[in-house]
Amino acid sequence: MGLSTLCVAVCCLCLVSTSEGQNPNKEENKPTGRCSGWEETLSTQLTAPSNFISFLNTNYKILPKLSSGCVMSFNQSANATAVADLMKVLNEVYDDLNPGTRKMVYLWIEKMYSKENGPVVNKEADKEPVKPTGKSGDKPGPDQGKDKSNWITVNVLKLLGRFLLQAPISTIKDIGGNINSSLCSLYSNVTEPFDKFYDLNSAQANVLFQGLQKCNVNITDQKEIAKLGQMACFFAPFTDKLNQSTVNFLMMKLKNCSGDVKNVYQNLMKSRPTDSINADELKNLGDAAVGFSVNQLGNLSKKVIQESLDQLKKINGWSQGQKKALLEKVLDGADTQNATGLKKLGGLVSALDSKALGKLKGSDLLEAFKSQDVAQSADSMQPVQKKSIVRAILKDKSINEALKDLPPALMSELSSQTLKNATDSTLTLDFLDKPIPWNRGQALVIIKTILKNLKTPEDMKKLRDAVTGLTCSNLESMSVDNLRALAANEKMTRDQVRCAAAAYFKALNKKWADLTAVEITQIPPSFLLFLKSFDELMKMPSSTCSSVVSLLAQANPKLLPRSSARRQEILKFIKSCLKLDDTLTLNASQVYNLGLAVCYFDPKDFDNMGTDVFQGAIDKLKDCGKFEGKVKESLASKIIATYGNSSTWTPDVLNQLQSLLSLFNSTQLEKLQTNADIRVVLGNILSQVMKPEGFVAPDLDFTPKMDDVSKAFSKMVLGDQAATPSSKRRKRATAYNCSNVTPPTTDQIQTLNAGCTAFSPAQLQCMSTDTFTNTLYMLASVKGFSMEQLTALTVKALEVYSQKDLVKQISSLKGIVLAFSQDQVKEYLATPDIDMLSAVGESKDWLNPEMQSKAKIIVDNFLKNKTVSNLTSSDLVGMRYFICVLSAEQIGNISNAEYSTAVSNIGKLQCPSDVLTALKNKAISTFGSPDTWSEHVAQDLGTTMAGLTGSEISKLGERVMPFLTPEAVSLIPPAVFKSLSAAQLRSLGTDNFAAVSSAQIAQLDTVKLQALNENSGATNPAYSAGHKISPAFAAITLALTLLTVNLL
């Protein structure tokens, strides 16, 4: 068999679909077993209390570490007074409890109080029990009688406190069924029953409001609003029924809200005229001013805004459009060229353009950032603004001086090259022990500076984000205790966990059979995923292997690629240890103890699982992430078998399923009921699933695909207004007859957000001027609009703004500019500044063939008044994808010094291969020959590394290979990829291995394939046990097989 035959065979396997995979969120670190240590005493005290309050006081600080597994084992016949004492303390530490523990506390109370007798009362000891019970046979008192649907009495409500929010929506709804309900009784007898409901969500607030309305309570009355506590934060639907006095009172209550209440303020302010408001009235509004639309703010006089600036600058929640509207009225009368002027602007500083920020002195900027308002404004700045500030500061301040006062949000724009000049007297462990978002290139430099100071586990815990700078060679020499401390840091990369695991087991220097139970429980769960071999584990006796299963149940499966054969090895070990031949025999307790290991189950495992037991697995399964193929089909079928068809699903079912709704197609989801409760819950679920930023290799993409869920939600919000797919596709700009179109409202756009793609081009073009200007900041940020929809928005923008005003609004239009014609680009971007390029250039779509000519016009216009050699690092950062349309000659003329401090931003761009080659040449002229590049240089260069030739890439040091970015690896041409040596491929790392394509693999010989495959981490990478494998695994496996046959 020749190489050509091999390549054909390998390419055939490129058609194999990607495997099912899962991504849980780590819920808690404690074992999923029962109580241990102080928890055992707590459990015992609940049934036989002795100085229980003293015990709780002694253990108050560690009570937040209470595990859900321990709570699960609590006796359901606990002493009533002990229960009351414990619940009082647990309510005090509620915010610090693990989410799983909160849920289990609620379930414990539910099981205890929904049974006939409830907790045990010792009448001699319990003089005032929270829930008194009579002797056996006694007739229950008025607060006792209950059934399964009516177990939450007023006393139980008081007992639960904040834990009520762990109840299903239906249970919360049931407590407010009528005027004699527990909710009505609680509300009438407790001053502020909802005061501490800080984690209340909109779905829960919605049903509580429904319940209160059955209590003969006028919730729009000021006296009643005073009792609402955190429920006032969800008052938006009722604001139109308030008089001015009550509005003012509600605004005072909103100051106590823990979440975002901008929508409430918007409802309160939307009908309020602003052209007659004076400065005192505006000041008195306080935070409520954030509810004014862009148009309303534009109607305020300059004098009123300038006189109210001290109040306005402190308000959080302004959109960028609102800030710009305010800033226009302020700049005429404000001096922004010094620290005093910046402090006067406060949070509005983030609306200043990068040119203005870059002109300031470093000392003035650092002084201004001592103001909390100014420092917080950095959080909402664009990279070009941040880079301009950092560049200005470093002109006359040293890096050590800058680090002392620079806000954390600006630290990311410090180049690795600059950080090399920071000393360990500045980069102390206490300095690092703060929430600073260091990137990996920076972290590598930091660790090199402070490595000698890393000695104890306490030192390791202070690293936070800087932990990503530890190399495998750093980890290899660490003690077991230090490695264990590092394992608790969730910022550790997969490669670091793998290296740390190898170092840990080497330092432990024991066979599995010789490990004690204590030593096993001390092993960080994540380290088990990267054992060199599972063969030894498979030989463990059942008496000890269960301890390993307990650890695997806690290990985060998303550390393993979705197609990793190690997943199947883990499942095989668990089944062997538990003697689990068939999941049909699993009970609820076993499923609970399996924890996150249920993410490894195959289709047959789910098919055979009982529906009651399957319900117990849902909480873990929804943390697994994305499911595909047969596992997806199996899970969808099992959910329908458990909960019924989607048309019967209640809000409780949706809340249980959460991201598992992604298993269903739009046809199934469109059958959901369309009532308000369902709509609110669905909106909450969508808001919790966040797509990762930047490149993610498909085999490491664990984000559930919620597109069909989003479509179903959009149809619920819009009803008959929802656009059909055909109505979204129009060949060219059309003059729509708006008399036949129902335009979007501001409320609909704000509710849908990214789901605004549901509007047709006609609807977008026919929206009112006010709606367009007030929601432009949101519409311009929507990623999924078609070109026809963007064209409709362009037409609307041309209608709303004059030529002069449209030029000013280019930065606000962002991606909408993609739909500009060539003539419009020439007219409205005739003299673009760097902030315009930054706002518009975020999209990779500028590199599409039909867009490149427009992109080149924009760049040429930008360079009319400056040469490429004069571009600053701020310019290079701000150009974003417009850098990718520069010629090789232009890139060669970029200043090496400016390029070196912008390199990590440029390294995130997916430019065409010829541009990557030009950028690589710039990197060589800046950093020297590739064989001299360090780990942080390779990391910062990012995608530019894909521009290396075969000769150049073969000279990279092995230590550098794990610090190539996965995005760069995915862009390396196959003909260049084959130039990597076996040693280089062996060092590539887990994340980079997942980014390797089948086309790249097809270029490798047997030795290189085997070396590359060592990054998979599995004992037997070819092992699949019916589990579909990824194209990369399939290609490697077949290639190795065919090459072996050929050699024979």
mmCIF file of N, CA and C in Angstrom, residues 56-57 60 63 84-94:
data_model
loop_
_atom_site.group_PDB
_atom_site.id
_atom_site.type_symbol
_atom_site.label_atom_id
_atom_site.label_comp_id
_atom_site.label_asym_id
_atom_site.label_seq_id
_atom_site.Cartn_x
_atom_site.Cartn_y
_atom_site.Cartn_z
ATOM 1 N N LEU A 56 -22.752 25.296 66.745
ATOM 2 C CA LEU A 56 -22.909 26.106 65.543
ATOM 3 C C LEU A 56 -22.028 27.355 65.603
ATOM 4 N N ASN A 57 -21.950 27.969 66.760
ATOM 5 C CA ASN A 57 -21.109 29.156 66.916
ATOM 6 C C ASN A 57 -19.634 28.823 66.707
ATOM 7 N N TYR A 60 -19.021 28.173 62.939
ATOM 8 C CA TYR A 60 -19.693 29.137 62.059
ATOM 9 C C TYR A 60 -18.888 29.420 60.789
ATOM 10 N N LEU A 63 -19.013 26.514 58.297
ATOM 11 C CA LEU A 63 -20.343 26.050 57.894
ATOM 12 C C LEU A 63 -20.607 26.248 56.398
ATOM 13 N N ALA A 84 -34.473 24.367 63.412
ATOM 14 C CA ALA A 84 -34.685 25.820 63.391
ATOM 15 C C ALA A 84 -33.376 26.565 63.631
ATOM 16 N N ASP A 85 -32.574 26.086 64.597
ATOM 17 C CA ASP A 85 -31.299 26.727 64.905
ATOM 18 C C ASP A 85 -30.348 26.656 63.708
ATOM 19 N N LEU A 86 -30.302 25.484 63.080
ATOM 20 C CA LEU A 86 -29.415 25.316 61.934
ATOM 21 C C LEU A 86 -29.869 26.193 60.769
ATOM 22 N N MET A 87 -31.173 26.216 60.483
ATOM 23 C CA MET A 87 -31.669 26.989 59.350
ATOM 24 C C MET A 87 -31.424 28.483 59.545
ATOM 25 N N LYS A 88 -31.499 28.933 60.781
ATOM 26 C CA LYS A 88 -31.221 30.348 61.053
ATOM 27 C C LYS A 88 -29.783 30.692 60.661
ATOM 28 N N VAL A 89 -28.849 29.819 61.026
ATOM 29 C CA VAL A 89 -27.435 30.065 60.717
ATOM 30 C C VAL A 89 -27.175 29.882 59.225
ATOM 31 N N LEU A 90 -27.791 28.863 58.626
ATOM 32 C CA LEU A 90 -27.587 28.636 57.194
ATOM 33 C C LEU A 90 -28.111 29.809 56.372
ATOM 34 N N ASN A 91 -29.175 30.441 56.836
ATOM 35 C CA ASN A 91 -29.668 31.630 56.130
ATOM 36 C C ASN A 91 -28.664 32.769 56.209
ATOM 37 N N GLU A 92 -27.923 32.834 57.312
ATOM 38 C CA GLU A 92 -26.914 33.882 57.472
ATOM 39 C C GLU A 92 -25.731 33.674 56.529
ATOM 40 N N VAL A 93 -25.386 32.415 56.261
ATOM 41 C CA VAL A 93 -24.225 32.124 55.396
ATOM 42 C C VAL A 93 -24.666 31.682 54.000
ATOM 43 N N TYR A 94 -25.918 31.917 53.661
ATOM 44 C CA TYR A 94 -26.527 31.450 52.408
ATOM 45 C C TYR A 94 -25.675 31.798 51.182
#
